[in-house]
Short mmCIF file of C-alpha atoms in Angstrom, two decimals:
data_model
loop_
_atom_site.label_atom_id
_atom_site.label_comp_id
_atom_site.label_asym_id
_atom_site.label_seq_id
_atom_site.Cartn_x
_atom_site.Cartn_y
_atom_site.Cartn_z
CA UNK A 28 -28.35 -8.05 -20.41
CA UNK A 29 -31.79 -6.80 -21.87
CA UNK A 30 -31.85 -8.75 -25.42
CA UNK A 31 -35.12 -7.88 -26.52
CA UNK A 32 -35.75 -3.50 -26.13
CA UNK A 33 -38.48 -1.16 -26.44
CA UNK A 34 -36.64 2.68 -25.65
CA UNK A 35 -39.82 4.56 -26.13
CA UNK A 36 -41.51 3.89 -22.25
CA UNK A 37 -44.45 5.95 -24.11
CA UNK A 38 -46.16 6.81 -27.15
CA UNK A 39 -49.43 9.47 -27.54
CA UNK A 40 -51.18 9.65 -30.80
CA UNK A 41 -54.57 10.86 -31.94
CA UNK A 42 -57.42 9.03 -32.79
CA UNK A 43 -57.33 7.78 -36.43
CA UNK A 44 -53.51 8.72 -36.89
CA UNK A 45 -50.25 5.80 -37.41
CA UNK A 46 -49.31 4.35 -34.85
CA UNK A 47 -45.41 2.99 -34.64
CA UNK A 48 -44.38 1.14 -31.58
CA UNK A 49 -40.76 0.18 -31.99
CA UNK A 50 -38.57 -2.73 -30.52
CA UNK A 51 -34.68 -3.61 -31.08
CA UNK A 52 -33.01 -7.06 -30.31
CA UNK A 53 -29.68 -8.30 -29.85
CA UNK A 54 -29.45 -12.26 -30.06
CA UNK A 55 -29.13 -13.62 -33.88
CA UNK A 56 -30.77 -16.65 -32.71
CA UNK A 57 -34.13 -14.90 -32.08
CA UNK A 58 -36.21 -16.58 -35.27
CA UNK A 59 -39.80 -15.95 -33.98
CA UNK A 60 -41.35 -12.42 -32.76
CA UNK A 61 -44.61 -10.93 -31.26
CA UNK A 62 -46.24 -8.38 -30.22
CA UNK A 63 -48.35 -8.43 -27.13
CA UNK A 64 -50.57 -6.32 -25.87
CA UNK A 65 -51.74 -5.51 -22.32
CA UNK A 66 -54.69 -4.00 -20.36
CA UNK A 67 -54.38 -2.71 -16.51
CA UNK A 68 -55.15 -5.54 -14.17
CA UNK A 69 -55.29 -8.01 -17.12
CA UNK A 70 -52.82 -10.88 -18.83
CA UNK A 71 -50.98 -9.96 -21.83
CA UNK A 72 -52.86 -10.80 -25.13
CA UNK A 73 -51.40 -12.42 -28.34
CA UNK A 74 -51.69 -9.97 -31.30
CA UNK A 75 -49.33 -10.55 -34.03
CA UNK A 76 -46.33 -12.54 -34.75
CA UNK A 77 -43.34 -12.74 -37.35
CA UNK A 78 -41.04 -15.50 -38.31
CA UNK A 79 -37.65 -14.37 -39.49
CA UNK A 80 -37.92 -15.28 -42.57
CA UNK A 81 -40.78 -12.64 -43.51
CA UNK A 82 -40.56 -8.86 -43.78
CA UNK A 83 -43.76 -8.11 -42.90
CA UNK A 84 -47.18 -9.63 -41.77
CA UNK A 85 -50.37 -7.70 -41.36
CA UNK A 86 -54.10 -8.71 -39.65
CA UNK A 87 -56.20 -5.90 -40.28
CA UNK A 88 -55.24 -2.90 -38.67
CA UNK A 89 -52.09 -4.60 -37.04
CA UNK A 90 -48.60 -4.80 -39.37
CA UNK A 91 -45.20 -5.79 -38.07
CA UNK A 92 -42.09 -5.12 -39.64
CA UNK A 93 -39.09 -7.40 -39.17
CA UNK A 94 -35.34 -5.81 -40.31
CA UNK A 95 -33.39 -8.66 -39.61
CA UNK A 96 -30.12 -6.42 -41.09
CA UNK A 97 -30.79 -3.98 -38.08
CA UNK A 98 -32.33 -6.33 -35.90
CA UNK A 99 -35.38 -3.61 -35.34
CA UNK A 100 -39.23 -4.93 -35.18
CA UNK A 101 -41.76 -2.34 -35.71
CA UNK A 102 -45.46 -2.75 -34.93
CA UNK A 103 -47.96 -0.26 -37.04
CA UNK A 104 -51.57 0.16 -35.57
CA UNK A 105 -53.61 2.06 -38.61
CA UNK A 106 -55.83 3.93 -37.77
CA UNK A 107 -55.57 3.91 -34.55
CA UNK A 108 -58.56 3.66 -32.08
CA UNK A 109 -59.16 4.82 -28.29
CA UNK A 110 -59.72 1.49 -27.52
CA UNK A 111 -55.44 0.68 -28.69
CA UNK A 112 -54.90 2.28 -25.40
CA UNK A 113 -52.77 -0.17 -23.98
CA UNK A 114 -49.30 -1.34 -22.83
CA UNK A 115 -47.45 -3.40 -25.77
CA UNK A 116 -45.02 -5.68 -25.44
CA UNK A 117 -42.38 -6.76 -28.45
CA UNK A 118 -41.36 -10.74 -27.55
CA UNK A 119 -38.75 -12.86 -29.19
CA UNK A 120 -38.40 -16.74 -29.37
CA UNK A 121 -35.09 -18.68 -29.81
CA UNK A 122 -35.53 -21.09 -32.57
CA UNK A 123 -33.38 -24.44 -31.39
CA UNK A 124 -34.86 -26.08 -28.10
CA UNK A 125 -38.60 -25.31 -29.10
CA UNK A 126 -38.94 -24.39 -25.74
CA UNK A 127 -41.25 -21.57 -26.03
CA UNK A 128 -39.93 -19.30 -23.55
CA UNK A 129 -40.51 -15.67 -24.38
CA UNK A 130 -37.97 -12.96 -24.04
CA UNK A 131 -39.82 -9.40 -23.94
CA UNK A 132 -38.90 -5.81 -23.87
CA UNK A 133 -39.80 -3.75 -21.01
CA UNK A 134 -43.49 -2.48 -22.71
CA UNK A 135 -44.47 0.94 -24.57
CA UNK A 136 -47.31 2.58 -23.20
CA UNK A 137 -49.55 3.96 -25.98
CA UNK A 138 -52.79 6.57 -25.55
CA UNK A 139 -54.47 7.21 -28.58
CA UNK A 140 -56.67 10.53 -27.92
CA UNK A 141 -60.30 10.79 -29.35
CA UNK B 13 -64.03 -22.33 -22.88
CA UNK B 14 -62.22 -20.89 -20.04
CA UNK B 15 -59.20 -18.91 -19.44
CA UNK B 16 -55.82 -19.04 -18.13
CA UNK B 17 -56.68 -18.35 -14.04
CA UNK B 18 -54.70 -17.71 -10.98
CA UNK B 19 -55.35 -17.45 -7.61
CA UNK B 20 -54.82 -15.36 -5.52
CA UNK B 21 -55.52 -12.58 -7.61
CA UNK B 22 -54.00 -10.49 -4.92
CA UNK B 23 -51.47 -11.60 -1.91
CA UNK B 24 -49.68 -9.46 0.69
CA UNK B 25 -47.16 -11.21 2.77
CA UNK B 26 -44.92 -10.13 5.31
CA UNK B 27 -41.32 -10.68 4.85
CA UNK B 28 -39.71 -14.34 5.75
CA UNK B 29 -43.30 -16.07 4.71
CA UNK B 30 -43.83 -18.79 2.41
CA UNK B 31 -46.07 -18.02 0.03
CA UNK B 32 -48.22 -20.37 -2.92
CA UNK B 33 -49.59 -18.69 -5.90
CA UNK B 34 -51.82 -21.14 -8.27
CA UNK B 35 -52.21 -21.54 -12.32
CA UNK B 36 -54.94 -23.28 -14.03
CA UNK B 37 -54.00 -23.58 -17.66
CA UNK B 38 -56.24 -23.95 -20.46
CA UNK B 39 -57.72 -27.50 -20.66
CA UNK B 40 -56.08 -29.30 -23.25
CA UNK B 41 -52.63 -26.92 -23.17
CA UNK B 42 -49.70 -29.12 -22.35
CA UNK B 43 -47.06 -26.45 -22.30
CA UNK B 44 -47.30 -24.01 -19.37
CA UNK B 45 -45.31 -20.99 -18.12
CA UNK B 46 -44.48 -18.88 -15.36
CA UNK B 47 -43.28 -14.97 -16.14
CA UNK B 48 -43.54 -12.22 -13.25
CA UNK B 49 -43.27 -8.35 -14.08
CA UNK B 50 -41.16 -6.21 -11.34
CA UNK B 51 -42.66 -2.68 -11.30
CA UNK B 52 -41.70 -0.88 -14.58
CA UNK B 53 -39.84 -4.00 -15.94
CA UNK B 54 -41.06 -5.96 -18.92
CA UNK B 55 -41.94 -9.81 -18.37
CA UNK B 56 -38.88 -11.97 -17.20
CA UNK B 57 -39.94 -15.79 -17.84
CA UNK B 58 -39.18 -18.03 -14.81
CA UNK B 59 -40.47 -21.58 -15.74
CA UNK B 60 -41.62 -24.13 -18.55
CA UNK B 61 -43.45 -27.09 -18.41
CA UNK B 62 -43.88 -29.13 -21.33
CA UNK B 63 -45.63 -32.21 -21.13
CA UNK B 64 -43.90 -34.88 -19.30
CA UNK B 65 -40.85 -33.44 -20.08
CA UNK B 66 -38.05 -32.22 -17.63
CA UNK B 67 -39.10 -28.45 -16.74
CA UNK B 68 -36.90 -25.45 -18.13
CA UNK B 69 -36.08 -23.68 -14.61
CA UNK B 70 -33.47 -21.42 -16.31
CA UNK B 71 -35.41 -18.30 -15.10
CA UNK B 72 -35.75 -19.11 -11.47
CA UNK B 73 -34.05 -15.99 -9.83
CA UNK B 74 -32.82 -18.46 -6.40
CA UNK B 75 -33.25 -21.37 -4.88
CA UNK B 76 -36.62 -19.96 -3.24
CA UNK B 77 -38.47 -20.14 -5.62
CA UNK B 78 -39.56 -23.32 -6.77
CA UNK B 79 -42.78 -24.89 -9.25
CA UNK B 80 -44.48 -27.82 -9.33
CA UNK B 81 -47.24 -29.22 -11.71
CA UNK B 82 -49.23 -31.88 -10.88
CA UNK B 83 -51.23 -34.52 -13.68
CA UNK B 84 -49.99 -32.02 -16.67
CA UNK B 85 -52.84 -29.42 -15.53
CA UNK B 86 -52.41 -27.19 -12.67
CA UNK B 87 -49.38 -25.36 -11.36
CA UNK B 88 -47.93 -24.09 -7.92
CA UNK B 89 -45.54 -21.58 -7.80
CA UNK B 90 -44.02 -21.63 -4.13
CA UNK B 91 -41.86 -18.43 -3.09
CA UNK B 92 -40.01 -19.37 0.49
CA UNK B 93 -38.95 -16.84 2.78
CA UNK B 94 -40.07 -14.45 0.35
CA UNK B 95 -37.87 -10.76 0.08
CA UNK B 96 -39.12 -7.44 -0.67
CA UNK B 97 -38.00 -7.50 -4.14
CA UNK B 98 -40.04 -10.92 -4.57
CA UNK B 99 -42.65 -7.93 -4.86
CA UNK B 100 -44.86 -8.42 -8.53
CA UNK B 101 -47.30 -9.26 -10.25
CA UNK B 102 -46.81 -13.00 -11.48
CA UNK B 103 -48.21 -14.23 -14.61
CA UNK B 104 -49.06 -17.75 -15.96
CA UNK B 105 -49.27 -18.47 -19.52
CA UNK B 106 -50.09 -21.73 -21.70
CA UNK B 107 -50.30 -23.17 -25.06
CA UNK B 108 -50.71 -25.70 -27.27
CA UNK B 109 -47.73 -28.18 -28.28
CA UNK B 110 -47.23 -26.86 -31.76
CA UNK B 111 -48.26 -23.37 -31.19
CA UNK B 112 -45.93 -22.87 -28.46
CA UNK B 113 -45.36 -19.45 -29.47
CA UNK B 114 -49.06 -18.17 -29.02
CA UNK B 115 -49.20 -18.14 -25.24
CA UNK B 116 -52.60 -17.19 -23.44
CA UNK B 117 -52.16 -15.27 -20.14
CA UNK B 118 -54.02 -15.79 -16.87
CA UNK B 119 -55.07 -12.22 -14.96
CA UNK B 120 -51.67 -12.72 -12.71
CA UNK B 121 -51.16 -12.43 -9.05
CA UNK B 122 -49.80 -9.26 -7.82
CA UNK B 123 -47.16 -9.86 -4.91
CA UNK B 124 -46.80 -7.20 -1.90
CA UNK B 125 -43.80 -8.73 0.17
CA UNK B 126 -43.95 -5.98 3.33
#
């Protein structure tokens, strides 16, 4: 039962261009969300996160959509650089239990081309 | 300050072997976590330490795999008669208390079960 998904495995876009990784969930409970990102051979790294009460939260070139309606999460990397070249992974976090344990989507591989 | 880091960074066992990866959180973290990623799968959470508290084991895939950690700092994750499909890369993670949400990766230990 995959509760958190990412359906694009892959995602090309040039240099300077939008960038719009998408992620779908399927528990109501889900209250917090992130995106991670991820080099070869390297741990994941924290980029941005949502609570479920906010449409929308942006750090610079980084903004994440929340629809709670649709249950859809959308991450938008503008512009985009070379250096975005990078696996990212959506996450979601059950609100009761404060337990912390992350719940993530199987990853979107993204090449942006000079 | 350091990192999240794990040892072995690399481990190929044969089938039947116990094997003992290791997780040195970041000093002052009291939550820590264990994910692994199967080849082309996202990041399926195994374990959660929190403190003194009771650990969340809910992800454990069998009763082989089992996770200790000793004076709230480092962690062993022990894999017994390890199976080819033990075969990953394992990933520690670990946060603050309030800020369980932003979780800071070690490098990970990539598994070969032959």
């Amino acid at each position: 039962d995959q509760q958190v998904k990412q359906n694009s495995p892959s995602l090309s876009v040039q240099e300077g261009r939008i960038s719009i990784l998408n992620c779908d969930y399927t528990n109501s409970m889900f209250d917090y969300f992130l995106w991670y990102k991820k080099y070869p051979a390297e741990g994941p790294t924290f980029l941005i996160s949502i609570s479920s009460i906010k449409d929308k939260n942006e750090d610079g070139r980084f903004t994440v959509f929340l629809n709670k309606s649709a249950k859809h999460l959308s991450l938008h990397i503008v512009p985009s650089q070379p250096g975005d070249s990078a696996v990212y992974f959506c996450a979601a976090i059950h609100g009761s239990g404060n337990t912390g344990k992350l719940i993530f989507g199987q990853g979107t591989t993204l090449q942006v081309k000079p | 300050g350091a990192g999240v880091s794990q040892s072995p960074s690399n481990k190929v066992t044969e089938k039947g072997k116990d094997v003992e990866l290791r997780c040195d959180p970041i000093s002052g973290h009291t939550a820590l976590y264990w994910y692994r990623q199967s080849l082309g799968q996202g990041l399926e959470f195994l374990i959660y330490f929190q403190g003194n508290s009771a650990p969340d084991k809910s992800g454990l895939p069998s009763d082989r795999f089992s996770a200790e950690r000793t004076g709230g700092s480092v962690s062993t994750l022990t894999i017994q008669r390890t199976q080819q499909e033990d075969s990953a890369v394992y990933l520690c993670a670990s946060s603050g208390r309030t800020t369980f949400h932003t979780q800071y990766f070690g490098p990970g230990t990539r598994l070969t079960v032959l």
